[in-house]
Coordinates of C-alpha atoms and ligand atoms in Angstrom, one line a residue:
X98 CA -115.9 -52.8 -132.1
X99 CA -112.4 -54.0 -131.5
X100 CA -113.5 -56.0 -128.5
X101 CA -116.2 -57.6 -130.6
X102 CA -113.7 -58.6 -133.3
X103 CA -111.4 -60.1 -130.6
X104 CA -114.2 -62.0 -129.1
X105 CA -115.3 -63.4 -132.5
X106 CA -111.7 -64.3 -133.2
X107 CA -111.3 -66.2 -129.8
X108 CA -114.6 -68.1 -130.5
X109 CA -113.3 -68.9 -133.9
X110 CA -110.0 -70.3 -132.5
X111 CA -111.9 -72.2 -129.9
X112 CA -114.1 -73.7 -132.6
X113 CA -111.1 -74.6 -134.7
X114 CA -109.6 -76.6 -131.8
X115 CA -112.6 -79.0 -132.0
X116 CA -112.3 -79.5 -135.7
X117 CA -109.9 -82.3 -136.6
X118 CA -106.7 -80.6 -137.7
X119 CA -106.4 -82.5 -141.0
X120 CA -109.9 -81.5 -142.0
X121 CA -109.2 -77.8 -142.6
X122 CA -105.7 -78.4 -143.7
X123 CA -106.6 -80.7 -146.5
X124 CA -109.7 -78.8 -147.5
X125 CA -107.9 -76.3 -149.6
X126 CA -104.2 -77.1 -150.1
X127 CA -102.7 -80.3 -151.1
X128 CA -100.1 -81.5 -148.7
X129 CA -97.2 -80.4 -150.8
X130 CA -98.6 -76.9 -151.0
X131 CA -98.8 -76.4 -147.2
X132 CA -95.5 -74.6 -147.1
X133 CA -95.1 -71.4 -148.9
X134 CA -92.6 -68.5 -148.8
X135 CA -92.9 -64.7 -148.9
X136 CA -92.3 -63.4 -152.4
X137 CA -92.6 -59.7 -151.7
X138 CA -89.9 -57.6 -150.1
X139 CA -92.1 -57.2 -147.1
X140 CA -95.4 -58.7 -146.2
X141 CA -97.8 -57.9 -143.4
X142 CA -99.1 -60.6 -141.2
X143 CA -102.6 -59.5 -140.3
X144 CA -105.3 -60.3 -137.8
X145 CA -107.8 -61.1 -140.6
X146 CA -108.1 -61.8 -144.3
X147 CA -108.1 -58.2 -145.7
X148 CA -105.9 -55.1 -146.0
X149 CA -108.1 -53.4 -143.3
X150 CA -107.1 -55.7 -140.5
X151 CA -104.5 -54.8 -138.0
X152 CA -100.9 -55.8 -138.6
X153 CA -99.4 -58.3 -136.3
X154 CA -95.9 -58.4 -137.7
X155 CA -94.0 -57.6 -140.9
X156 CA -92.5 -60.6 -142.7
X157 CA -89.5 -60.5 -145.0
X158 CA -88.9 -62.0 -148.4
X159 CA -88.3 -65.8 -148.3
X160 CA -89.8 -66.2 -144.8
X161 CA -91.3 -69.7 -144.6
X162 CA -95.0 -69.9 -144.0
X163 CA -97.0 -73.0 -142.9
X164 CA -100.4 -72.7 -144.5
X165 CA -103.3 -73.6 -142.3
X166 CA -106.2 -72.5 -144.4
X167 CA -107.3 -70.2 -147.2
X168 CA -110.1 -67.7 -147.6
X169 CA -110.4 -66.1 -151.0
X170 CA -107.1 -64.5 -151.8
X171 CA -105.9 -64.7 -148.3
X172 CA -104.2 -67.5 -146.4
X173 CA -104.0 -68.2 -142.7
X174 CA -100.5 -69.1 -141.8
X175 CA -98.1 -70.0 -139.0
X176 CA -94.8 -68.3 -139.1
X177 CA -92.1 -67.9 -136.4
X178 CA -94.5 -68.9 -133.6
X179 CA -97.1 -66.4 -134.8
X180 CA -100.4 -67.0 -136.6
X181 CA -102.1 -64.6 -138.9
X182 CA -103.4 -63.8 -142.4
X183 CA -101.3 -62.8 -145.4
X184 CA -102.1 -61.9 -149.0
X185 CA -101.7 -65.2 -150.9
X186 CA -100.7 -63.4 -154.1
X187 CA -97.5 -62.2 -152.4
X188 CA -96.4 -65.7 -151.5
X189 CA -95.1 -68.7 -153.5
X190 CA -95.3 -72.4 -153.2
X191 CA -91.9 -73.8 -152.2
X192 CA -90.2 -75.4 -155.2
X193 CA -92.9 -74.0 -157.5
X194 CA -92.1 -72.7 -160.9
X195 CA -92.4 -69.0 -160.7
X196 CA -93.3 -67.4 -164.0
X197 CA -91.8 -64.1 -165.0
X198 CA -92.9 -61.9 -167.9
X199 CA -90.1 -59.9 -169.6
X200 CA -91.2 -56.9 -171.6
X201 CA -89.9 -57.0 -175.2
X202 CA -90.9 -53.4 -175.9
X203 CA -90.8 -50.0 -174.4
X204 CA -94.0 -48.3 -173.2
X205 CA -96.0 -51.5 -172.9
X206 CA -99.2 -50.5 -171.2
X207 CA -100.3 -52.1 -168.0
X208 CA -104.0 -52.1 -167.8
X209 CA -106.7 -52.5 -165.2
X210 CA -108.6 -55.1 -167.2
X211 CA -107.5 -57.5 -170.0
X212 CA -108.8 -55.2 -172.7
X213 CA -107.3 -52.5 -174.9
X214 CA -110.2 -50.3 -173.8
X215 CA -109.3 -50.6 -170.2
X216 CA -107.6 -47.8 -168.3
X217 CA -103.8 -47.6 -168.2
X218 CA -102.2 -48.0 -164.8
X219 CA -98.6 -47.8 -165.9
X220 CA -96.0 -49.0 -168.4
X221 CA -93.3 -51.6 -168.7
X222 CA -90.0 -51.0 -170.5
X223 CA -87.9 -53.3 -172.5
X224 CA -86.3 -55.9 -170.3
X225 CA -88.5 -55.1 -167.2
X226 CA -89.3 -58.3 -165.3
X227 CA -92.6 -58.8 -163.5
X228 CA -94.2 -61.8 -161.8
X229 CA -97.0 -63.5 -163.7
X230 CA -100.1 -64.2 -161.7
X231 CA -102.4 -65.6 -164.4
X232 CA -102.9 -65.9 -168.1
X233 CA -106.0 -65.4 -170.2
X234 CA -106.1 -65.7 -174.0
X235 CA -103.9 -62.8 -175.2
X236 CA -103.4 -61.2 -171.8
X237 CA -101.2 -61.8 -168.9
X238 CA -101.9 -60.7 -165.3
X239 CA -98.9 -59.3 -163.6
X240 CA -98.1 -58.1 -160.1
X241 CA -96.4 -54.9 -159.2
X242 CA -96.3 -53.7 -155.6
X243 CA -99.5 -54.7 -153.9
X244 CA -101.4 -53.9 -157.1
X245 CA -102.1 -56.1 -160.2
X246 CA -102.6 -55.3 -163.8
X247 CA -102.8 -56.8 -167.3
X248 CA -100.4 -56.6 -170.3
X249 CA -100.8 -57.9 -173.8
X250 CA -99.0 -61.3 -174.2
X251 CA -97.8 -60.3 -177.7
X252 CA -95.1 -58.1 -176.3
X253 CA -93.6 -60.2 -173.6
X254 CA -91.7 -63.4 -173.1
X255 CA -92.6 -65.6 -170.3
X256 CA -89.8 -67.4 -168.4
X257 CA -90.2 -70.0 -165.8
X258 CA -87.8 -70.5 -162.9
X259 CA -87.7 -73.4 -160.6
X260 CA -85.5 -72.3 -157.8
X261 CA -87.3 -69.4 -156.5
X262 CA -84.9 -68.2 -153.8
X263 CA -81.9 -68.3 -156.0
X264 CA -83.7 -66.6 -158.7
X265 CA -84.7 -63.7 -156.6
X266 CA -81.1 -63.1 -155.5
X267 CA -79.9 -63.4 -159.0
X268 CA -82.4 -61.0 -160.1
X269 CA -81.3 -58.5 -157.6
X270 CA -77.7 -58.6 -158.9
X271 CA -78.8 -58.1 -162.4
X272 CA -80.6 -55.0 -161.5
X273 CA -77.8 -52.9 -160.0
X274 CA -76.3 -50.3 -162.1
X275 CA -73.1 -49.4 -160.2
X276 CA -70.8 -49.1 -163.2
X277 CA -73.4 -48.3 -165.8
X278 CA -74.6 -44.7 -165.4
X279 CA -78.0 -44.2 -166.9
X280 CA -80.7 -41.5 -166.6
X281 CA -84.3 -42.0 -166.0
X282 CA -86.7 -39.6 -167.8
X283 CA -90.2 -39.1 -166.4
X284 CA -92.8 -39.7 -169.1
X285 CA -96.0 -39.1 -167.1
X286 CA -97.1 -35.7 -165.9
X287 CA -96.3 -36.2 -162.3
X288 CA -95.2 -39.1 -160.1
X289 CA -94.5 -39.4 -156.4
X290 CA -90.9 -40.1 -155.3
X291 CA -90.6 -42.1 -152.1
X292 CA -87.8 -42.7 -149.6
X293 CA -88.1 -46.5 -149.9
X294 CA -89.2 -48.9 -152.7
X295 CA -92.6 -49.3 -151.1
X296 CA -96.0 -47.7 -151.6
X297 CA -96.2 -47.2 -147.8
X298 CA -93.0 -45.3 -147.5
X299 CA -92.6 -41.6 -147.0
X300 CA -93.1 -39.2 -149.9
X301 CA -90.1 -37.1 -150.8
X302 CA -91.8 -35.0 -153.5
X303 CA -93.1 -35.1 -157.0
X304 CA -91.1 -35.6 -160.2
X305 CA -92.5 -34.0 -163.3
X306 CA -92.7 -34.9 -167.0
X307 CA -89.5 -34.5 -168.9
X308 CA -87.3 -34.3 -165.8
X309 CA -84.2 -36.5 -165.9
X310 CA -82.7 -38.2 -162.9
X311 CA -79.5 -40.2 -162.4
X312 CA -80.2 -43.9 -161.7
X313 CA -78.5 -45.1 -158.6
X314 CA -80.0 -48.6 -158.5
X315 CA -83.0 -50.8 -159.0
X316 CA -85.1 -53.1 -156.9
X317 CA -87.6 -55.1 -159.0
X318 CA -89.8 -52.5 -160.7
X319 CA -88.6 -49.7 -158.4
X320 CA -85.9 -47.3 -159.5
X321 CA -83.6 -45.6 -157.1
X322 CA -82.7 -42.0 -158.3
X323 CA -80.9 -39.0 -157.0
X324 CA -83.8 -36.7 -156.1
X325 CA -83.1 -33.2 -154.7
X326 CA -80.0 -34.3 -152.9
X327 CA -81.6 -37.4 -151.5
X328 CA -82.1 -41.0 -152.6
X329 CA -85.6 -41.4 -153.9
X330 CA -87.6 -44.3 -155.3
X331 CA -90.3 -44.4 -157.9
X332 CA -91.9 -47.0 -160.2
X333 CA -90.0 -47.8 -163.3
X334 CA -93.3 -47.6 -165.2
X335 CA -93.4 -43.9 -165.0
X336 CA -90.3 -43.2 -167.1
X337 CA -87.9 -44.3 -169.7
X338 CA -84.3 -45.4 -169.5
X339 CA -81.7 -43.6 -171.4
X340 CA -78.0 -44.2 -171.5
X341 CA -76.5 -40.8 -171.0
X342 CA -74.1 -40.5 -173.9
X343 CA -72.8 -43.1 -176.4
X344 CA -76.1 -44.9 -176.7
X345 CA -77.6 -42.2 -178.8
X346 CA -75.1 -42.8 -181.5
X347 CA -75.8 -46.5 -181.4
X348 CA -77.2 -47.8 -184.7
X349 CA -80.9 -48.3 -184.7
X350 CA -82.0 -51.8 -184.1
X351 CA -85.2 -53.9 -184.6
X352 CA -86.4 -56.2 -181.9
X353 CA -88.3 -59.3 -183.0
X354 CA -91.7 -59.5 -181.2
X355 CA -92.9 -63.0 -182.3
X356 CA -91.2 -66.3 -182.1
X357 CA -90.5 -67.8 -185.6
X358 CA -90.5 -64.5 -187.4
X359 CA -89.4 -64.9 -191.0
X360 CA -86.2 -63.1 -192.1
X361 CA -86.3 -63.0 -195.9
X362 CA -83.9 -62.4 -198.8
X363 CA -86.1 -59.7 -200.4
X364 CA -88.6 -57.1 -199.0
X365 CA -91.6 -59.2 -199.9
X366 CA -93.7 -61.9 -198.2
X367 CA -93.2 -64.1 -201.4
X368 CA -89.4 -64.0 -201.0
X369 CA -87.5 -67.0 -199.7
X370 CA -87.0 -67.3 -195.9
X371 CA -83.4 -67.2 -194.8
X372 CA -84.0 -68.0 -191.2
X373 CA -86.6 -67.8 -188.4
X374 CA -85.9 -65.4 -185.6
X375 CA -87.1 -65.6 -182.0
X376 CA -88.8 -63.0 -179.9
X377 CA -86.3 -60.7 -178.2
X378 CA -83.6 -61.1 -180.9
X379 CA -82.1 -57.8 -182.1
X380 CA -80.7 -56.8 -185.5
X381 CA -79.1 -53.7 -186.7
X382 CA -81.1 -51.7 -189.3
X383 CA -79.2 -50.9 -192.5
X384 CA -82.0 -49.4 -194.5
X385 CA -85.8 -49.1 -194.8
X386 CA -87.6 -50.2 -197.9
X387 CA -91.4 -49.6 -197.8
X388 CA -92.8 -51.6 -195.0
X389 CA -89.6 -53.6 -194.6
X390 CA -86.4 -53.2 -192.7
X391 CA -83.1 -54.2 -194.3
X392 CA -81.2 -55.8 -191.4
X393 CA -77.7 -57.0 -190.7
X394 CA -77.8 -60.7 -189.8
X395 CA -75.1 -61.9 -187.4
X396 CA -73.1 -63.7 -190.1
X397 CA -72.4 -60.7 -192.2
X398 CA -75.4 -61.5 -194.4
X399 CA -78.2 -59.1 -194.9
X400 CA -81.9 -59.9 -194.9
X401 CA -85.4 -58.2 -194.6
X402 CA -88.0 -58.2 -191.9
X403 CA -91.5 -56.7 -192.1
X404 CA -91.9 -53.7 -189.9
X405 CA -95.2 -54.9 -188.5
X406 CA -93.6 -57.8 -186.6
X407 CA -90.8 -55.9 -184.9
X408 CA -90.3 -53.0 -182.6
X409 CA -87.4 -50.5 -182.9
X410 CA -85.3 -48.8 -180.3
X411 CA -86.8 -45.4 -181.2
X412 CA -87.4 -44.0 -177.8
X413 CA -90.7 -42.4 -178.6
X414 CA -92.4 -45.0 -180.5
X415 CA -94.9 -47.0 -178.5
X416 CA -96.7 -49.8 -180.2
X417 CA -99.9 -48.9 -178.6
X418 CA -99.5 -45.2 -179.1
X419 CA -100.0 -45.8 -182.8
X420 CA -103.5 -47.0 -182.2
X421 CA -105.9 -44.2 -181.5
X422 CA -107.2 -44.7 -178.0
X423 CA -110.2 -42.8 -176.9
X424 CA -110.8 -44.6 -173.7
X425 CA -108.6 -45.0 -170.7
X426 CA -107.2 -41.5 -170.8
X427 CA -108.4 -38.1 -169.5
X428 CA -106.8 -35.8 -172.0
X429 CA -108.7 -32.6 -172.2
X430 CA -110.8 -33.3 -169.1
X431 CA -110.7 -30.6 -166.3
X432 CA -111.1 -31.9 -162.8
X433 CA -111.2 -29.7 -159.6
X434 CA -110.2 -31.5 -156.4
X435 CA -111.3 -30.0 -153.2
X436 CA -109.4 -31.1 -150.1
X437 CA -111.8 -30.4 -147.3
X438 CA -111.1 -27.7 -144.6
X439 CA -107.7 -26.0 -144.1
X440 CA -106.1 -23.2 -142.1
X441 CA -108.1 -22.3 -139.0
X442 CA -110.8 -24.8 -140.1
X443 CA -109.2 -28.1 -139.1
X444 CA -112.2 -30.3 -139.8
X445 CA -112.6 -33.1 -137.4
X446 CA -109.9 -34.5 -135.2
X447 CA -109.4 -38.2 -134.7
X448 CA -108.8 -40.0 -131.4
X449 CA -105.2 -40.2 -132.3
X450 CA -105.2 -36.5 -133.1
X451 CA -105.3 -36.9 -136.9
X452 CA -106.3 -33.6 -138.4
X453 CA -108.9 -34.0 -141.1
X454 CA -107.5 -31.0 -143.0
X455 CA -104.1 -32.7 -143.3
X456 CA -105.3 -36.1 -144.6
X457 CA -107.7 -34.5 -147.1
X458 CA -104.8 -32.6 -148.6
X459 CA -102.5 -35.6 -148.8
X460 CA -105.3 -37.6 -150.4
X461 CA -106.1 -34.9 -152.9
X462 CA -102.4 -34.6 -153.9
X463 CA -102.1 -38.3 -154.5
X464 CA -105.3 -38.4 -156.6
X465 CA -104.0 -35.4 -158.5
X466 CA -100.9 -37.2 -159.5
X467 CA -102.9 -40.2 -160.8
X468 CA -105.4 -38.1 -162.8
X469 CA -102.5 -36.0 -164.3
X470 CA -100.7 -39.2 -165.3
X471 CA -103.9 -40.1 -167.3
X472 CA -103.8 -36.7 -169.0
X473 CA -106.4 -34.7 -167.0
X474 CA -106.0 -31.1 -166.1
X475 CA -106.3 -31.0 -162.4
X476 CA -106.9 -27.9 -160.2
X477 CA -106.8 -28.0 -156.4
X478 CA -109.0 -25.6 -154.4
X479 CA -106.1 -25.4 -152.0
X480 CA -102.6 -26.8 -152.2
X481 CA -101.4 -25.9 -148.7
X482 CA -102.8 -25.5 -145.2
X483 CA -104.8 -22.3 -145.9
X484 CA -108.5 -21.4 -145.3
X485 CA -110.6 -21.3 -148.4
X486 CA -114.3 -20.5 -148.0
X487 CA -116.9 -22.9 -149.3
X488 CA -118.3 -20.4 -151.9
X489 CA -114.8 -19.8 -153.2
X490 CA -114.4 -23.5 -153.7
X491 CA -117.6 -23.6 -155.8
X492 CA -116.4 -20.5 -157.7
X493 CA -113.2 -22.3 -158.7
X494 CA -115.3 -25.2 -160.1
X495 CA -117.4 -22.7 -162.2
X496 CA -114.4 -20.6 -163.3
X497 CA -112.6 -23.7 -164.7
X498 CA -115.8 -25.2 -166.0
X499 CA -114.8 -28.4 -164.2
X500 CA -116.2 -31.5 -165.7
X501 CA -115.9 -33.1 -162.3
X502 CA -115.6 -31.5 -158.8
X503 CA -114.5 -34.0 -156.1
X504 CA -114.6 -32.8 -152.5
X505 CA -112.6 -35.0 -150.2
X506 CA -113.4 -35.4 -146.5
X507 CA -113.0 -37.8 -143.6
X508 CA -116.0 -38.4 -141.3
X509 CA -116.6 -38.1 -137.6
X510 CA -119.6 -38.9 -135.3
X511 CA -120.1 -39.2 -131.5
X512 CA -120.7 -42.9 -131.7
X513 CA -117.2 -44.4 -132.0
X514 CA -118.3 -47.7 -133.4
X515 CA -119.7 -46.2 -136.6
X516 CA -117.4 -46.8 -139.7
X517 CA -117.3 -46.8 -143.4
X518 CA -117.1 -44.6 -146.5
X519 CA -119.9 -42.6 -148.2
X520 CA -120.3 -40.7 -151.5
X521 CA -122.7 -37.7 -151.6
X522 CA -124.3 -35.8 -154.5
X523 CA -127.1 -33.1 -154.3
X524 CA -128.5 -32.5 -157.8
X525 CA -129.7 -35.3 -160.1
X526 CA -127.0 -34.3 -162.6
X527 CA -124.4 -35.2 -160.1
X528 CA -125.7 -38.6 -159.3
X529 CA -124.1 -40.7 -162.1
X530 CA -120.6 -39.4 -161.2
X531 CA -121.2 -40.2 -157.6
X532 CA -122.2 -43.8 -158.5
X533 CA -119.2 -44.4 -160.7
X534 CA -116.8 -43.0 -158.1
X535 CA -118.4 -44.9 -155.3
X536 CA -118.2 -48.1 -157.3
X537 CA -114.5 -47.4 -158.0
X538 CA -113.9 -46.8 -154.2
X539 CA -115.7 -50.0 -153.2
X540 CA -113.5 -52.1 -155.4
X541 CA -110.4 -50.8 -153.7
X542 CA -111.1 -50.1 -150.0
X543 CA -112.3 -52.7 -147.6
X544 CA -114.0 -50.6 -144.9
X545 CA -117.8 -50.6 -144.6
X546 CA -119.7 -49.4 -147.7
X547 CA -122.3 -46.8 -146.6
X548 CA -123.5 -46.3 -150.2
X549 CA -124.3 -43.3 -152.4
X550 CA -126.5 -40.7 -150.6
X551 CA -128.0 -37.4 -151.3
X552 CA -126.5 -34.7 -149.1
X553 CA -127.2 -31.0 -148.7
X554 CA -123.6 -29.7 -148.7
X555 CA -123.0 -26.2 -149.9
X556 CA -120.2 -27.2 -152.3
X557 CA -122.6 -29.6 -154.0
X558 CA -125.9 -27.6 -153.7
X559 CA -124.4 -24.3 -155.1
X560 CA -122.4 -26.1 -157.7
X561 CA -123.5 -26.0 -161.3
X562 CA -120.9 -28.6 -162.2
X563 CA -121.0 -32.3 -161.6
X564 CA -119.9 -32.1 -158.0
X565 CA -119.6 -34.9 -155.4
X566 CA -118.3 -35.2 -151.9
X567 CA -116.6 -38.3 -150.6
X568 CA -116.2 -39.2 -146.9
X569 CA -113.4 -41.7 -146.8
X570 CA -113.9 -43.2 -143.4
X571 CA -114.5 -42.3 -139.7
X572 CA -111.7 -40.6 -137.8
X573 CA -113.9 -40.9 -134.7
X574 CA -113.6 -44.7 -134.9
X575 CA -110.2 -45.6 -133.3
X576 CA -109.4 -48.7 -135.3
X577 CA -110.7 -47.1 -138.5
X578 CA -108.6 -44.0 -137.8
X579 CA -105.5 -46.1 -137.6
X580 CA -106.2 -47.7 -140.9
X581 CA -107.4 -44.8 -143.0
X582 CA -104.5 -42.6 -142.1
X583 CA -102.0 -45.0 -143.6
X584 CA -100.2 -44.5 -146.9
X585 CA -101.5 -47.8 -148.2
X586 CA -105.1 -46.8 -147.5
X587 CA -104.6 -43.5 -149.3
X588 CA -103.0 -45.3 -152.2
X589 CA -106.0 -47.7 -152.4
X590 CA -108.6 -45.0 -151.9
X591 CA -107.1 -42.7 -154.6
X592 CA -106.8 -45.7 -156.9
X593 CA -110.5 -46.3 -156.4
X594 CA -111.4 -42.7 -156.9
X595 CA -109.2 -42.6 -160.0
X596 CA -110.7 -45.7 -161.5
X597 CA -114.2 -44.5 -160.8
X598 CA -113.5 -41.1 -162.5
X599 CA -111.9 -42.8 -165.4
X600 CA -114.8 -45.3 -165.8
X601 CA -117.3 -42.4 -165.7
X602 CA -115.5 -40.5 -168.5
X603 CA -115.1 -43.7 -170.5
X604 CA -118.8 -44.4 -170.2
X605 CA -119.6 -40.9 -171.5
X606 CA -117.6 -41.7 -174.7
X607 CA -120.0 -44.6 -175.4
X608 CA -123.1 -42.4 -175.2
Ligands
LIG848 ZN1 -114.9 -32.7 -143.5

């Protein structure tokens, strides 16, 4: 398989050398766009246009890339005498105006799609800065890590910056907290703490809802905290910032959400306007009168602003929380996750000696954190390297009346060239869940899609619940084993499973 890819690649290069150079250069990029720089902290140079291709080298932020061609979201570049593919969305045109969105509110939901009904992936807090990828009506697409999401444009300010390199450095300085001790309070049920600000770095453990950690520093949207005697990193979306002491005594303030907001003499829309305020401006609250805040203007004057055009620094008020949202959450849903094998039963063993029982557990733990963050009650059939019989696993599903039972496995077969992921169900009442979950997976992982199939597995056949079994790739295929045992693949696969599960339960609400 690998040889075949190499052969195709060589043929491709050979063909390219016969094509006039200017032809493929000008086909996609205008001349001034042919140089770009790396905008992410680290960026992998890969053998092909996709996350599944082998990594040639790791590039650093601001490395210069000479663009040779583009394919979808990927660009083929020359950098430091090497050629390879990089994700275009993690690069910037040199001299281009980079757009940043700055959140004006706390708990601004980041959603999978530009819709209030779409699932919530995380949250932004007041002052958080993220890179803008695109804009659509009232929504803005933002980038965080290697993932993307959408936020409502009503609650952000967009800033443009021309000098990219300087801005990035400036931004770094802004976000160090050396002399400003603050604590970070976890607001989701569980979140993974890592040893570096990267999805592919080692997991140190799990931080749980309500726990408070001292902030040591920040890097973009990552927060550096003191975690069990170590320095740990987690996404800023998963918690809230609190000044440790004095801040709680600070007067309550309103923050203006819309540009040109009217500040009036009296608490009424018919009252004369004293001035217009801009988004992001803050005023001290003196009093509340009906739907209006009496506020202190900077020049010792007082005025009124309507409460529907501002946000307050009340830590627990979220603009979206006030709206009742049925979709996009899993509150009250019980899900049993079944990491395949364990103990003496090792499952399959990869060519690189990956043990299936280990990667199934890692995958299940990561998926559990995501489902819990969305409000689900998640039970694992095993949470350590122990043997659990198949009938016991089914019994756990019955005992908890699981609304979904997801058995997680990695595949193996004698033929080392076979690759891809498969989703199995047994009973017809399990098929819809299988289809949703498979769809979610196929949106996130780039290995071969082997489809949804009926499979006679005991954990499905004997299960009265909606049970499915996913095989997340072949450990018997050497190149696939290398890919599917990475943290990045697990992150993508569990994101896919999570989205599939969420979409399945969202669709049930519609019925
Ligand atoms: Zn297995």
